CSV table of N, CA and C in Angstrom, one decimal:
chain,number,residue,atom,x,y,z
H,1,UNK,N,0.6,-1.2,0.3
H,1,UNK,CA,0.0,0.0,0.1
H,1,UNK,C,0.7,1.4,0.2
H,2,UNK,N,0.5,2.3,-0.8
H,2,UNK,CA,1.2,3.5,-1.0
H,2,UNK,C,1.4,4.1,0.1
H,3,UNK,N,2.2,5.3,0.7
H,3,UNK,CA,2.3,6.4,1.5
H,3,UNK,C,1.1,7.0,1.4
H,4,UNK,N,0.0,7.2,2.2
H,4,UNK,CA,-1.3,8.4,2.2
H,4,UNK,C,-0.5,9.7,2.3
H,5,UNK,N,-0.7,10.8,1.5
H,5,UNK,CA,0.1,12.1,1.7
H,5,UNK,C,-1.4,12.8,1.8
H,6,UNK,N,-1.2,14.2,2.2
H,6,UNK,CA,-2.3,15.5,2.4
H,6,UNK,C,-2.3,15.5,0.6
H,7,UNK,N,-3.3,16.1,0.7
H,7,UNK,CA,-4.0,16.5,-0.7
H,7,UNK,C,-4.9,17.9,-0.9
H,8,UNK,N,-4.1,19.0,-1.4
H,8,UNK,CA,-4.6,20.1,-1.5
H,8,UNK,C,-5.8,20.3,-3.0
H,9,UNK,N,-6.7,20.8,-2.5
H,9,UNK,CA,-7.6,21.6,-3.8
H,9,UNK,C,-7.1,21.9,-4.6
H,10,UNK,N,-6.9,21.9,-5.9
H,10,UNK,CA,-6.3,22.1,-7.1
H,10,UNK,C,-7.3,23.1,-7.8
H,11,UNK,N,-7.5,24.5,-7.6
H,11,UNK,CA,-8.4,25.0,-8.5
H,11,UNK,C,-8.4,24.9,-10.0
H,12,UNK,N,-7.3,24.3,-10.6
H,12,UNK,CA,-7.5,24.2,-11.6
H,12,UNK,C,-8.2,23.3,-12.7
H,13,UNK,N,-8.4,22.0,-11.8
H,13,UNK,CA,-9.6,21.1,-11.9
H,13,UNK,C,-10.6,21.2,-11.8
H,14,UNK,N,-10.8,22.4,-11.0
H,14,UNK,CA,-12.4,22.5,-11.1
H,14,UNK,C,-13.5,22.8,-12.5
H,15,UNK,N,-14.4,22.4,-12.6
H,15,UNK,CA,-14.9,23.0,-13.7
H,15,UNK,C,-15.7,23.7,-14.0
H,16,UNK,N,-15.8,24.9,-14.6
H,16,UNK,CA,-16.6,25.7,-14.7
H,16,UNK,C,-18.2,25.5,-14.6
H,17,UNK,N,-19.3,26.7,-13.7
H,17,UNK,CA,-20.4,26.1,-13.8
H,17,UNK,C,-21.0,26.3,-15.2
H,18,UNK,N,-21.6,25.0,-15.9
H,18,UNK,CA,-22.2,25.1,-17.0
H,18,UNK,C,-23.6,24.1,-16.5
H,19,UNK,N,-24.3,23.9,-16.1
H,19,UNK,CA,-25.4,22.9,-15.7
H,19,UNK,C,-24.9,22.7,-14.2
H,20,UNK,N,-24.9,21.5,-14.5
H,20,UNK,CA,-24.4,20.8,-13.2
H,20,UNK,C,-23.2,19.7,-13.4
H,21,UNK,N,-21.7,19.6,-12.4
H,21,UNK,CA,-21.0,18.8,-12.8
H,21,UNK,C,-20.4,18.3,-11.2
H,22,UNK,N,-20.1,17.3,-11.5
H,22,UNK,CA,-18.9,16.6,-10.2
H,22,UNK,C,-17.6,16.2,-10.7
H,23,UNK,N,-16.7,16.5,-10.1
H,23,UNK,CA,-15.2,15.9,-10.0
H,23,UNK,C,-14.7,15.3,-8.6
H,24,UNK,N,-14.7,14.3,-9.2
H,24,UNK,CA,-14.0,13.4,-7.8
H,24,UNK,C,-12.5,13.8,-7.4
H,25,UNK,N,-12.4,14.3,-6.3
H,25,UNK,CA,-10.6,14.5,-6.1
H,25,UNK,C,-10.3,13.4,-5.0
H,26,UNK,N,-10.8,12.8,-4.0
H,26,UNK,CA,-10.5,11.9,-3.5
H,26,UNK,C,-11.2,10.7,-3.2
H,27,UNK,N,-10.5,9.5,-2.5
H,27,UNK,CA,-11.7,8.4,-2.4
H,27,UNK,C,-11.1,7.4,-1.6
H,28,UNK,N,-11.0,7.3,-0.1
H,28,UNK,CA,-10.8,6.4,0.8
H,28,UNK,C,-10.6,5.4,0.3
H,29,UNK,N,-9.5,4.2,0.9
H,29,UNK,CA,-9.6,2.9,0.0
H,29,UNK,C,-10.9,2.1,0.7
H,30,UNK,N,-11.7,2.6,1.9
H,30,UNK,CA,-12.4,1.7,2.6
H,30,UNK,C,-13.7,2.3,2.4
H,31,UNK,N,-13.4,3.3,1.6
H,31,UNK,CA,-15.0,4.1,0.8
H,31,UNK,C,-15.6,4.9,2.1
H,32,UNK,N,-15.2,5.2,3.4
H,32,UNK,CA,-15.7,5.8,4.0
H,32,UNK,C,-15.5,7.4,3.8
H,33,UNK,N,-14.4,7.9,3.1
H,33,UNK,CA,-14.4,9.3,2.5
H,33,UNK,C,-14.4,9.5,1.5
H,34,UNK,N,-14.6,10.6,0.7
H,34,UNK,CA,-14.5,10.9,-0.5
H,34,UNK,C,-14.5,12.6,-0.5
H,35,UNK,N,-14.0,13.2,-1.5
H,35,UNK,CA,-13.7,14.6,-1.6
H,35,UNK,C,-14.2,15.0,-3.0
H,36,UNK,N,-14.1,16.0,-3.1
H,36,UNK,CA,-14.4,16.4,-4.6
H,36,UNK,C,-15.2,18.1,-4.8
H,37,UNK,N,-15.5,18.3,-6.0
H,37,UNK,CA,-16.0,19.4,-6.2
H,37,UNK,C,-17.0,19.1,-7.2
H,38,UNK,N,-18.1,20.1,-7.1
H,38,UNK,CA,-19.6,20.1,-7.3
H,38,UNK,C,-19.9,21.7,-8.0
H,39,UNK,N,-20.6,21.5,-9.2
H,39,UNK,CA,-20.7,23.0,-9.7
H,39,UNK,C,-22.0,23.0,-10.0
H,40,UNK,N,-22.9,24.0,-10.0
H,40,UNK,CA,-24.3,24.1,-10.2
H,40,UNK,C,-24.7,25.3,-10.8
H,41,UNK,N,-25.0,25.8,-11.7
H,41,UNK,CA,-25.3,27.0,-12.3
H,41,UNK,C,-26.4,27.9,-11.5
H,42,UNK,N,-27.5,27.0,-11.6
H,42,UNK,CA,-28.6,27.8,-11.2
H,42,UNK,C,-29.9,26.9,-11.0
H,43,UNK,N,-30.7,27.1,-10.1
H,43,UNK,CA,-32.2,26.6,-10.1
H,43,UNK,C,-32.5,25.4,-8.7
H,44,UNK,N,-33.5,24.7,-8.9
H,44,UNK,CA,-34.1,24.2,-7.6
H,44,UNK,C,-33.4,22.8,-8.2
H,45,UNK,N,-33.2,22.1,-6.9
H,45,UNK,CA,-32.8,20.6,-6.8
H,45,UNK,C,-33.5,20.4,-5.7
H,46,UNK,N,-34.3,18.7,-5.7
H,46,UNK,CA,-34.7,17.8,-4.8
H,46,UNK,C,-33.3,17.4,-4.1
H,47,UNK,N,-33.6,17.3,-2.6
H,47,UNK,CA,-32.3,16.7,-2.1
H,47,UNK,C,-32.9,16.0,-1.3
H,48,UNK,N,-31.9,14.5,-1.2
H,48,UNK,CA,-32.3,13.7,-0.5
H,48,UNK,C,-31.1,12.8,-0.1
H,49,UNK,N,-30.3,13.5,1.2
H,49,UNK,CA,-28.6,13.0,1.4
H,49,UNK,C,-28.7,11.5,2.3
H,50,UNK,N,-28.5,10.7,1.5
H,50,UNK,CA,-27.9,9.5,2.0
H,50,UNK,C,-26.9,9.0,3.0
H,51,UNK,N,-26.0,10.5,3.2
H,51,UNK,CA,-25.0,10.2,4.1
H,51,UNK,C,-24.5,11.7,4.8
H,52,UNK,N,-23.7,12.1,5.4
H,52,UNK,CA,-23.3,13.2,6.3
H,52,UNK,C,-22.5,14.3,5.3
H,53,UNK,N,-22.7,15.6,4.7
H,53,UNK,CA,-21.8,15.9,3.6
H,53,UNK,C,-21.6,17.5,4.7
H,54,UNK,N,-20.0,17.7,4.1
H,54,UNK,CA,-19.3,18.8,4.4
H,54,UNK,C,-19.5,19.8,3.3
H,55,UNK,N,-19.9,20.9,3.2
H,55,UNK,CA,-20.0,21.6,1.9
H,55,UNK,C,-19.0,22.8,2.4
H,56,UNK,N,-17.9,23.5,1.6
H,56,UNK,CA,-17.2,24.6,1.7
H,56,UNK,C,-17.6,25.2,0.5
H,57,UNK,N,-18.3,26.5,0.6
H,57,UNK,CA,-18.8,27.1,-0.8
H,57,UNK,C,-17.6,28.1,-1.0
H,58,UNK,N,-16.8,27.6,-2.1
H,58,UNK,CA,-15.9,28.5,-2.9
H,58,UNK,C,-16.4,29.6,-3.6
H,59,UNK,N,-18.0,29.7,-4.2
H,59,UNK,CA,-18.5,30.7,-4.7
H,59,UNK,C,-19.9,30.7,-4.6
H,60,UNK,N,-20.8,31.5,-4.9
H,60,UNK,CA,-22.1,31.9,-5.0
H,60,UNK,C,-22.9,31.8,-3.9
H,61,UNK,N,-24.0,31.3,-3.8
H,61,UNK,CA,-24.9,31.3,-3.2
H,61,UNK,C,-25.6,30.3,-3.1
H,62,UNK,N,-26.4,30.2,-1.9
H,62,UNK,CA,-27.6,28.8,-2.0
H,62,UNK,C,-28.4,28.6,-1.0
H,63,UNK,N,-29.8,27.9,-0.9
H,63,UNK,CA,-30.7,28.3,-0.4
H,63,UNK,C,-31.2,26.4,0.2
H,64,UNK,N,-31.1,26.0,1.5
H,64,UNK,CA,-31.6,24.7,1.8
H,64,UNK,C,-33.1,24.8,2.2
H,65,UNK,N,-33.7,24.1,1.9
H,65,UNK,CA,-35.1,24.4,2.3
H,65,UNK,C,-35.6,22.8,2.8
H,66,UNK,N,-36.0,22.6,4.3
H,66,UNK,CA,-36.6,21.1,4.4
H,66,UNK,C,-37.9,21.2,4.4
H,67,UNK,N,-38.3,19.9,4.6
H,67,UNK,CA,-40.0,19.4,4.2
H,67,UNK,C,-40.9,20.0,5.1
H,68,UNK,N,-40.2,20.8,6.5
H,68,UNK,CA,-40.6,21.3,7.4
H,68,UNK,C,-41.2,22.7,7.2
H,69,UNK,N,-40.4,23.5,6.0
H,69,UNK,CA,-40.2,24.9,5.8
H,69,UNK,C,-39.0,25.4,6.5
H,70,UNK,N,-38.1,24.9,7.0
H,70,UNK,CA,-37.0,25.7,7.7
H,70,UNK,C,-36.2,26.0,6.4
H,71,UNK,N,-35.5,27.1,6.6
H,71,UNK,CA,-34.6,27.4,5.0
H,71,UNK,C,-33.4,28.3,5.8
H,72,UNK,N,-32.2,27.7,5.5
H,72,UNK,CA,-30.9,28.2,5.5
H,72,UNK,C,-30.3,29.0,4.4
H,73,UNK,N,-29.8,29.8,4.4
H,73,UNK,CA,-28.7,30.3,3.1
H,73,UNK,C,-27.1,30.6,3.4
H,74,UNK,N,-26.4,30.4,2.9
H,74,UNK,CA,-24.9,30.3,2.5
H,74,UNK,C,-24.5,30.8,1.1
H,75,UNK,N,-23.1,31.9,1.9
H,75,UNK,CA,-22.6,32.0,0.8
H,75,UNK,C,-21.0,31.8,0.7
H,76,UNK,N,-20.5,32.5,-0.5
H,76,UNK,CA,-19.2,31.9,-0.6
H,76,UNK,C,-18.4,32.4,0.7
H,77,UNK,N,-17.7,31.3,0.6
H,77,UNK,CA,-16.5,31.6,2.3
H,77,UNK,C,-17.5,30.7,3.3
H,78,UNK,N,-18.3,30.2,3.0
H,78,UNK,CA,-19.2,29.6,4.6
H,78,UNK,C,-18.8,28.4,4.1
H,79,UNK,N,-19.0,27.9,5.5
H,79,UNK,CA,-18.8,26.3,5.6
H,79,UNK,C,-20.3,25.9,6.3
H,80,UNK,N,-20.8,24.4,5.7
H,80,UNK,CA,-21.8,24.2,6.8
H,80,UNK,C,-22.0,22.6,6.5
H,81,UNK,N,-22.8,22.1,7.1
H,81,UNK,CA,-22.9,20.4,7.2
H,81,UNK,C,-24.4,20.1,7.0
H,82,UNK,N,-24.3,19.2,5.8
H,82,UNK,CA,-25.7,18.6,5.8
H,82,UNK,C,-25.8,17.2,6.2
H,83,UNK,N,-27.0,17.2,7.1
H,83,UNK,CA,-26.7,16.2,8.1
H,83,UNK,C,-27.7,14.5,6.9
H,84,UNK,N,-27.0,13.5,6.8
H,84,UNK,CA,-27.4,12.1,6.4
H,84,UNK,C,-29.1,12.2,6.7
H,85,UNK,N,-30.2,12.1,6.2
H,85,UNK,CA,-31.1,12.2,6.0
H,85,UNK,C,-32.2,13.2,5.6
H,86,UNK,N,-31.4,14.4,5.7
H,86,UNK,CA,-31.7,15.6,5.3
H,86,UNK,C,-32.7,15.7,3.8
H,87,UNK,N,-33.9,15.9,3.8
H,87,UNK,CA,-34.7,16.3,2.6
H,87,UNK,C,-35.5,17.4,2.4
H,88,UNK,N,-35.4,17.5,1.4
H,88,UNK,CA,-36.1,19.0,1.3
H,88,UNK,C,-35.7,19.7,-0.3
H,89,UNK,N,-35.0,20.6,-0.3
H,89,UNK,CA,-34.6,21.2,-1.6
H,89,UNK,C,-33.0,22.5,-1.6
H,90,UNK,N,-32.8,22.1,-2.6
H,90,UNK,CA,-31.1,23.0,-2.7
H,90,UNK,C,-31.9,23.9,-3.8
H,91,UNK,N,-31.5,25.3,-3.4
H,91,UNK,CA,-31.5,26.2,-4.7
H,91,UNK,C,-30.5,26.8,-4.7
H,92,UNK,N,-29.9,26.6,-6.1
H,92,UNK,CA,-28.7,27.6,-6.1
H,92,UNK,C,-29.1,28.8,-7.1
H,93,UNK,N,-28.7,30.3,-5.9
H,93,UNK,CA,-29.4,31.1,-6.2
H,93,UNK,C,-28.1,32.1,-6.8
H,94,UNK,N,-26.9,31.9,-7.0
H,94,UNK,CA,-25.7,32.1,-7.9
H,94,UNK,C,-25.0,31.2,-7.6
H,95,UNK,N,-24.3,31.0,-9.1
H,95,UNK,CA,-23.6,29.7,-9.8
H,95,UNK,C,-22.7,29.5,-8.5
H,96,UNK,N,-22.5,28.2,-8.2
H,96,UNK,CA,-21.7,27.7,-7.3
H,96,UNK,C,-20.3,26.8,-7.7
């Protein structure tokens, strides 16, 4: 097995917003941890999270609304967690 090494985010690998795209950055051998870059140009998506997700918003503005109507908004530079089991909507207000 190779010696694991720290891995930095490479902005040159980010996919520019053209709809929705995902670029996987790292996946642990046991499948417990994955990292990546996700872009979305705008609009509303149905959200049903089967795992905990930590989001670091590099750009843009989003609004998450759960089925009870609770709403949270996040902008570039903010970090937030979406817990496993969250169901609702993800709205991209400004491209992320």
